[in-house]
mmCIF file of C-alpha atoms in Angstrom:
data_model
loop_
_atom_site.group_PDB
_atom_site.id
_atom_site.type_symbol
_atom_site.label_atom_id
_atom_site.label_comp_id
_atom_site.label_asym_id
_atom_site.label_seq_id
_atom_site.Cartn_x
_atom_site.Cartn_y
_atom_site.Cartn_z
ATOM 1 C CA UNK A 1 124.387 104.530 -37.026
ATOM 2 C CA UNK A 2 120.667 104.695 -37.496
ATOM 3 C CA UNK A 3 119.347 104.894 -41.025
ATOM 4 C CA UNK A 4 119.309 108.594 -41.828
ATOM 5 C CA UNK A 5 116.443 108.200 -44.314
ATOM 6 C CA UNK A 6 114.240 107.427 -41.368
ATOM 7 C CA UNK A 7 114.944 110.913 -40.121
ATOM 8 C CA UNK A 8 113.907 112.667 -43.331
ATOM 9 C CA UNK A 9 112.919 116.121 -42.269
ATOM 10 C CA UNK A 10 111.088 118.932 -44.047
ATOM 11 C CA UNK A 11 111.342 122.475 -42.712
ATOM 12 C CA UNK A 12 108.773 125.005 -43.907
ATOM 13 C CA UNK A 13 109.144 128.640 -42.875
ATOM 14 C CA UNK A 14 110.249 131.928 -44.370
ATOM 15 C CA UNK A 15 113.697 132.888 -45.539
ATOM 16 C CA UNK A 16 114.826 136.284 -44.289
ATOM 17 C CA UNK A 17 117.741 137.336 -46.468
ATOM 18 C CA UNK A 18 119.299 139.347 -43.648
ATOM 19 C CA UNK A 19 119.181 138.731 -39.894
ATOM 20 C CA UNK A 20 119.773 135.251 -38.498
ATOM 21 C CA UNK A 21 116.195 133.989 -38.153
ATOM 22 C CA UNK A 22 113.877 131.283 -39.464
ATOM 23 C CA UNK A 23 115.321 129.161 -42.310
ATOM 24 C CA UNK A 24 118.771 130.721 -42.135
ATOM 25 C CA UNK A 25 119.222 129.321 -38.620
ATOM 26 C CA UNK A 26 117.015 126.214 -38.766
ATOM 27 C CA UNK A 27 118.897 124.773 -41.753
ATOM 28 C CA UNK A 28 122.457 125.044 -40.426
ATOM 29 C CA UNK A 29 121.522 123.954 -36.892
ATOM 30 C CA UNK A 30 119.645 120.832 -37.992
ATOM 31 C CA UNK A 31 122.084 120.156 -40.823
ATOM 32 C CA UNK A 32 125.074 120.307 -38.497
ATOM 33 C CA UNK A 33 123.297 117.861 -36.177
ATOM 34 C CA UNK A 34 123.146 115.336 -39.018
ATOM 35 C CA UNK A 35 119.572 115.554 -40.254
ATOM 36 C CA UNK A 36 119.943 116.636 -43.901
ATOM 37 C CA UNK A 37 116.862 118.852 -43.796
ATOM 38 C CA UNK A 38 114.858 119.631 -46.919
ATOM 39 C CA UNK A 39 113.054 122.954 -47.195
ATOM 40 C CA UNK A 40 109.797 124.410 -48.419
ATOM 41 C CA UNK A 41 110.235 128.185 -48.065
ATOM 42 C CA UNK A 42 106.986 130.056 -47.364
ATOM 43 C CA UNK A 43 108.170 133.542 -48.309
ATOM 44 C CA UNK A 44 111.320 135.531 -49.011
ATOM 45 C CA UNK A 45 111.887 138.703 -46.998
ATOM 46 C CA UNK A 46 114.669 141.236 -47.472
ATOM 47 C CA UNK A 47 115.080 141.292 -43.671
ATOM 48 C CA UNK A 48 113.057 139.999 -40.750
ATOM 49 C CA UNK A 49 110.254 142.278 -39.554
ATOM 50 C CA UNK A 50 112.017 143.565 -36.429
ATOM 51 C CA UNK A 51 113.677 146.921 -36.691
ATOM 52 C CA UNK A 52 114.929 147.212 -40.285
ATOM 53 C CA UNK A 53 112.167 149.430 -41.587
ATOM 54 C CA UNK A 54 110.148 148.543 -44.646
ATOM 55 C CA UNK A 55 111.089 144.963 -45.566
ATOM 56 C CA UNK A 56 110.122 143.310 -48.839
ATOM 57 C CA UNK A 57 107.886 140.233 -48.643
ATOM 58 C CA UNK A 58 107.363 137.763 -51.470
ATOM 59 C CA UNK A 59 104.829 135.049 -50.668
ATOM 60 C CA UNK A 60 105.748 131.698 -52.217
ATOM 61 C CA UNK A 61 102.490 129.785 -51.777
ATOM 62 C CA UNK A 62 101.962 129.398 -55.560
ATOM 63 C CA UNK A 63 105.441 127.961 -55.915
ATOM 64 C CA UNK A 64 104.974 125.754 -52.827
ATOM 65 C CA UNK A 65 102.106 123.910 -54.545
ATOM 66 C CA UNK A 66 104.284 123.187 -57.576
ATOM 67 C CA UNK A 67 107.183 122.022 -55.426
ATOM 68 C CA UNK A 68 105.009 119.588 -53.485
ATOM 69 C CA UNK A 69 103.418 118.326 -56.717
ATOM 70 C CA UNK A 70 106.876 117.535 -58.105
ATOM 71 C CA UNK A 71 107.832 115.715 -54.897
ATOM 72 C CA UNK A 72 104.640 113.674 -55.060
ATOM 73 C CA UNK A 73 105.420 112.689 -58.655
ATOM 74 C CA UNK A 74 108.803 111.478 -57.410
ATOM 75 C CA UNK A 75 107.187 109.622 -54.474
ATOM 76 C CA UNK A 76 109.190 111.677 -51.998
ATOM 77 C CA UNK A 77 107.853 111.538 -48.452
ATOM 78 C CA UNK A 78 108.998 112.945 -45.125
ATOM 79 C CA UNK A 79 109.089 111.407 -41.676
ATOM 80 C CA UNK A 80 109.258 114.685 -39.803
ATOM 81 C CA UNK A 81 107.858 118.132 -40.438
ATOM 82 C CA UNK A 82 108.890 121.374 -38.768
ATOM 83 C CA UNK A 83 106.728 124.445 -39.375
ATOM 84 C CA UNK A 84 107.930 127.866 -38.255
ATOM 85 C CA UNK A 85 106.838 131.366 -39.236
ATOM 86 C CA UNK A 86 104.356 130.993 -42.098
ATOM 87 C CA UNK A 87 102.572 134.275 -42.842
ATOM 88 C CA UNK A 88 99.080 134.708 -44.246
ATOM 89 C CA UNK A 89 99.344 132.902 -47.578
ATOM 90 C CA UNK A 90 101.407 129.980 -46.378
ATOM 91 C CA UNK A 91 99.141 129.235 -43.435
ATOM 92 C CA UNK A 92 96.254 128.666 -45.871
ATOM 93 C CA UNK A 93 98.515 126.412 -47.929
ATOM 94 C CA UNK A 94 99.465 124.343 -44.882
ATOM 95 C CA UNK A 95 95.938 124.032 -43.529
ATOM 96 C CA UNK A 96 95.010 122.527 -46.889
ATOM 97 C CA UNK A 97 98.095 120.321 -47.329
ATOM 98 C CA UNK A 98 98.892 119.119 -43.819
ATOM 99 C CA UNK A 99 96.718 116.031 -44.459
ATOM 100 C CA UNK A 100 99.328 114.856 -46.971
ATOM 101 C CA UNK A 101 101.639 114.549 -43.968
ATOM 102 C CA UNK A 102 99.426 112.452 -41.715
ATOM 103 C CA UNK A 103 101.839 109.494 -41.897
ATOM 104 C CA UNK A 104 104.724 111.510 -40.467
ATOM 105 C CA UNK A 105 106.233 110.547 -37.119
ATOM 106 C CA UNK A 106 106.345 114.088 -35.880
ATOM 107 C CA UNK A 107 104.964 117.516 -36.750
ATOM 108 C CA UNK A 108 106.615 120.269 -34.750
ATOM 109 C CA UNK A 109 104.712 123.545 -35.030
ATOM 110 C CA UNK A 110 106.276 126.710 -33.694
ATOM 111 C CA UNK A 111 103.183 128.946 -33.881
ATOM 112 C CA UNK A 112 105.234 132.092 -34.453
ATOM 113 C CA UNK A 113 102.799 135.011 -34.502
ATOM 114 C CA UNK A 114 103.156 137.179 -31.394
ATOM 115 C CA UNK A 115 105.324 138.172 -28.460
ATOM 116 C CA UNK A 116 105.061 140.283 -25.300
ATOM 117 C CA UNK A 117 101.278 140.407 -25.629
ATOM 118 C CA UNK A 118 101.240 141.702 -29.227
ATOM 119 C CA UNK A 119 100.726 140.112 -32.647
ATOM 120 C CA UNK A 120 103.583 140.452 -35.133
ATOM 121 C CA UNK A 121 103.114 143.137 -37.788
ATOM 122 C CA UNK A 122 100.763 142.171 -40.589
ATOM 123 C CA UNK A 123 98.955 139.441 -38.610
ATOM 124 C CA UNK A 124 95.420 139.641 -37.254
ATOM 125 C CA UNK A 125 92.882 137.621 -35.277
ATOM 126 C CA UNK A 126 91.896 135.689 -38.410
ATOM 127 C CA UNK A 127 95.494 134.440 -38.572
ATOM 128 C CA UNK A 128 95.231 133.313 -34.945
ATOM 129 C CA UNK A 129 92.068 131.348 -35.772
ATOM 130 C CA UNK A 130 93.894 129.617 -38.620
ATOM 131 C CA UNK A 131 96.803 128.819 -36.321
ATOM 132 C CA UNK A 132 94.354 127.117 -33.935
ATOM 133 C CA UNK A 133 93.186 124.969 -36.838
ATOM 134 C CA UNK A 134 96.754 124.058 -37.800
ATOM 135 C CA UNK A 135 97.715 123.350 -34.184
ATOM 136 C CA UNK A 136 95.187 120.494 -34.124
ATOM 137 C CA UNK A 137 97.406 118.675 -36.641
ATOM 138 C CA UNK A 138 100.665 119.197 -34.736
ATOM 139 C CA UNK A 139 102.242 116.581 -32.506
ATOM 140 C CA UNK A 140 104.528 119.052 -30.702
ATOM 141 C CA UNK A 141 103.868 122.745 -30.127
ATOM 142 C CA UNK A 142 106.379 125.380 -28.966
ATOM 143 C CA UNK A 143 104.461 128.613 -28.311
ATOM 144 C CA UNK A 144 105.740 131.454 -26.203
ATOM 145 C CA UNK A 145 103.372 132.599 -23.457
ATOM 146 C CA UNK A 146 101.666 135.201 -25.689
ATOM 147 C CA UNK A 147 101.019 132.602 -28.399
ATOM 148 C CA UNK A 148 99.756 130.079 -25.830
ATOM 149 C CA UNK A 149 97.194 132.658 -24.662
ATOM 150 C CA UNK A 150 96.118 133.443 -28.228
ATOM 151 C CA UNK A 151 95.669 129.750 -29.039
ATOM 152 C CA UNK A 152 93.382 129.365 -26.016
ATOM 153 C CA UNK A 153 91.677 132.744 -26.488
ATOM 154 C CA UNK A 154 92.891 133.937 -23.088
ATOM 155 C CA UNK A 155 93.813 137.436 -22.005
ATOM 156 C CA UNK A 156 97.613 137.798 -21.783
ATOM 157 C CA UNK A 157 98.732 139.018 -18.358
ATOM 158 C CA UNK A 158 101.208 138.247 -15.616
ATOM 159 C CA UNK A 159 100.481 134.645 -14.708
ATOM 160 C CA UNK A 160 101.807 132.642 -11.792
ATOM 161 C CA UNK A 161 103.737 129.478 -12.569
ATOM 162 C CA UNK A 162 100.765 127.360 -11.459
ATOM 163 C CA UNK A 163 98.473 129.199 -13.850
ATOM 164 C CA UNK A 164 100.939 128.566 -16.665
ATOM 165 C CA UNK A 165 101.016 124.862 -15.799
ATOM 166 C CA UNK A 166 97.244 124.893 -16.155
ATOM 167 C CA UNK A 167 97.556 126.616 -19.541
ATOM 168 C CA UNK A 168 99.962 123.843 -20.619
ATOM 169 C CA UNK A 169 97.381 121.219 -19.642
ATOM 170 C CA UNK A 170 94.638 123.038 -21.518
ATOM 171 C CA UNK A 171 96.764 123.304 -24.667
ATOM 172 C CA UNK A 172 97.629 119.610 -24.626
ATOM 173 C CA UNK A 173 93.989 118.687 -24.161
ATOM 174 C CA UNK A 174 92.510 121.117 -26.693
ATOM 175 C CA UNK A 175 94.954 120.323 -29.502
ATOM 176 C CA UNK A 176 95.505 116.631 -28.645
ATOM 177 C CA UNK A 177 99.274 117.052 -28.594
ATOM 178 C CA UNK A 178 102.026 114.547 -27.796
ATOM 179 C CA UNK A 179 104.007 117.324 -26.218
ATOM 180 C CA UNK A 180 104.405 121.053 -25.829
ATOM 181 C CA UNK A 181 106.830 123.574 -24.390
ATOM 182 C CA UNK A 182 105.754 127.114 -23.470
ATOM 183 C CA UNK A 183 108.753 129.413 -23.717
ATOM 184 C CA UNK A 184 109.556 132.998 -22.847
ATOM 185 C CA UNK A 185 108.221 133.059 -19.298
ATOM 186 C CA UNK A 186 109.941 135.696 -17.163
ATOM 187 C CA UNK A 187 109.371 135.171 -13.455
ATOM 188 C CA UNK A 188 111.433 135.986 -10.360
ATOM 189 C CA UNK A 189 114.297 137.236 -12.511
ATOM 190 C CA UNK A 190 114.535 133.846 -14.193
ATOM 191 C CA UNK A 191 113.526 132.746 -17.652
ATOM 192 C CA UNK A 192 111.376 129.637 -17.486
ATOM 193 C CA UNK A 193 109.788 127.048 -19.715
ATOM 194 C CA UNK A 194 106.808 124.913 -18.881
ATOM 195 C CA UNK A 195 106.414 121.643 -20.753
ATOM 196 C CA UNK A 196 104.211 118.624 -20.880
ATOM 197 C CA UNK A 197 104.792 115.329 -22.685
ATOM 198 C CA UNK A 198 102.715 112.161 -23.019
ATOM 199 C CA UNK A 199 103.626 110.974 -19.530
ATOM 200 C CA UNK A 200 101.416 113.875 -18.279
ATOM 201 C CA UNK A 201 104.111 115.071 -15.872
ATOM 202 C CA UNK A 202 104.411 118.822 -16.164
ATOM 203 C CA UNK A 203 108.000 120.041 -16.034
ATOM 204 C CA UNK A 204 109.442 123.480 -15.377
ATOM 205 C CA UNK A 205 112.939 124.390 -16.549
ATOM 206 C CA UNK A 206 114.576 127.593 -15.465
ATOM 207 C CA UNK A 207 117.669 129.445 -16.572
ATOM 208 C CA UNK A 208 119.264 132.621 -15.349
ATOM 209 C CA UNK A 209 117.769 135.574 -17.184
ATOM 210 C CA UNK A 210 120.218 136.954 -19.710
ATOM 211 C CA UNK A 211 120.034 140.712 -19.968
ATOM 212 C CA UNK A 212 120.731 140.779 -23.712
ATOM 213 C CA UNK A 213 117.968 139.900 -26.153
ATOM 214 C CA UNK A 214 118.218 139.141 -29.854
ATOM 215 C CA UNK A 215 115.973 138.342 -32.764
ATOM 216 C CA UNK A 216 116.016 134.700 -33.847
ATOM 217 C CA UNK A 217 116.401 133.021 -30.467
ATOM 218 C CA UNK A 218 112.945 131.404 -30.747
ATOM 219 C CA UNK A 219 113.955 129.793 -34.046
ATOM 220 C CA UNK A 220 117.235 128.617 -32.497
ATOM 221 C CA UNK A 221 115.286 127.147 -29.591
ATOM 222 C CA UNK A 222 112.780 125.237 -31.748
ATOM 223 C CA UNK A 223 115.521 123.962 -34.083
ATOM 224 C CA UNK A 224 117.764 122.690 -31.288
ATOM 225 C CA UNK A 225 114.753 121.220 -29.434
ATOM 226 C CA UNK A 226 113.934 119.246 -32.584
ATOM 227 C CA UNK A 227 117.563 118.152 -32.938
ATOM 228 C CA UNK A 228 117.343 116.731 -29.405
ATOM 229 C CA UNK A 229 114.025 114.973 -29.994
ATOM 230 C CA UNK A 230 115.205 113.388 -33.267
ATOM 231 C CA UNK A 231 118.343 112.152 -31.504
ATOM 232 C CA UNK A 232 116.161 110.297 -28.986
ATOM 233 C CA UNK A 233 116.139 112.632 -25.993
ATOM 234 C CA UNK A 234 112.881 113.074 -24.107
ATOM 235 C CA UNK A 235 110.916 116.310 -24.546
ATOM 236 C CA UNK A 236 112.120 117.539 -21.175
ATOM 237 C CA UNK A 237 115.772 116.712 -21.913
ATOM 238 C CA UNK A 238 115.463 118.325 -25.349
ATOM 239 C CA UNK A 239 113.951 121.482 -23.858
ATOM 240 C CA UNK A 240 116.801 121.641 -21.347
ATOM 241 C CA UNK A 241 119.371 121.210 -24.131
ATOM 242 C CA UNK A 242 117.660 123.847 -26.294
ATOM 243 C CA UNK A 243 117.477 126.304 -23.391
ATOM 244 C CA UNK A 244 121.156 125.743 -22.573
ATOM 245 C CA UNK A 245 122.064 126.093 -26.257
ATOM 246 C CA UNK A 246 120.322 129.471 -26.620
ATOM 247 C CA UNK A 247 121.938 130.711 -23.405
ATOM 248 C CA UNK A 248 125.374 129.597 -24.622
ATOM 249 C CA UNK A 249 124.753 131.191 -28.031
ATOM 250 C CA UNK A 250 124.101 134.557 -26.380
ATOM 251 C CA UNK A 251 127.143 134.191 -24.125
ATOM 252 C CA UNK A 252 129.300 133.510 -27.201
ATOM 253 C CA UNK A 253 128.036 136.611 -28.999
ATOM 254 C CA UNK A 254 130.241 139.659 -29.233
ATOM 255 C CA UNK A 255 129.030 142.529 -27.061
ATOM 256 C CA UNK A 256 129.050 144.873 -30.052
ATOM 257 C CA UNK A 257 126.666 142.673 -32.089
ATOM 258 C CA UNK A 258 123.584 144.498 -33.433
ATOM 259 C CA UNK A 259 120.667 142.660 -31.814
ATOM 260 C CA UNK A 260 118.708 142.792 -35.048
ATOM 261 C CA UNK A 261 121.299 140.485 -36.609
ATOM 262 C CA UNK A 262 120.666 137.736 -34.081
ATOM 263 C CA UNK A 263 123.215 136.060 -31.825
ATOM 264 C CA UNK A 264 126.192 133.979 -32.922
ATOM 265 C CA UNK A 265 124.686 130.477 -33.032
ATOM 266 C CA UNK A 266 127.870 129.156 -34.667
ATOM 267 C CA UNK A 267 129.717 129.759 -31.390
ATOM 268 C CA UNK A 268 127.670 127.098 -29.598
ATOM 269 C CA UNK A 269 127.062 124.686 -32.466
ATOM 270 C CA UNK A 270 129.880 122.280 -31.594
ATOM 271 C CA UNK A 271 128.397 121.943 -28.074
ATOM 272 C CA UNK A 272 124.990 121.024 -29.539
ATOM 273 C CA UNK A 273 126.498 118.617 -32.077
ATOM 274 C CA UNK A 274 128.308 116.791 -29.273
ATOM 275 C CA UNK A 275 125.073 116.453 -27.296
ATOM 276 C CA UNK A 276 123.221 115.018 -30.281
ATOM 277 C CA UNK A 277 126.070 112.730 -31.369
ATOM 278 C CA UNK A 278 126.439 111.457 -27.812
ATOM 279 C CA UNK A 279 122.812 110.339 -27.778
ATOM 280 C CA UNK A 280 122.665 108.795 -31.250
#
């Protein structure tokens, strides 16, 4: 077994108290895969922002500074950093503090801010500009197509697969990334991903389109992608595993499940754990 300390991992994103998204899926997925993740929560929400009405939102940026200060006193460092949904206050915190993490092996940034051509509620163009700044510090980026367009200041529209490959190249170049995966591309009744790693070979992965959609699948994708990468799979292999995992999760979810509550990731977790164990 490899030394687990080498894989020390910090996850920083919000905690939604209800609805399987962000920290409440990232922690169990990466924990089950053997990575003992530590957390720096960015905010606490009563529910996620999709469909539950007026959610509470407590920003934790003041507390985050104190937490990191304590860790620094204790000489605690992290090899890997995974940033998910941040929100307005936490993005300022991370733009300021990301330099403390320049010796990490990997910074995975899921620039969660928009979908289907629209920004999430409460976010504006200033937030997008800050995300562009933060993306320059990432080693791996996992935007959906809307977020990829926002990062490059492009109009979101129906692109061809070749145009999306070009967008992938532009993202890698602009943000000097080791790798990226653009998710959430619906073409020819398939759901596709376009990725690019340091070997400069663009890859396209496609899965059958699943008719059911749930909140939280983006977080499940990024978390399982990271589990694959940390186990030693290539970016392409990890993206394939993560895509298969999300598809399996949805297949394992009861048909009566309220989509706001997210799919049943636990149903596919043993499959993912076997993949990761098999590689380690």
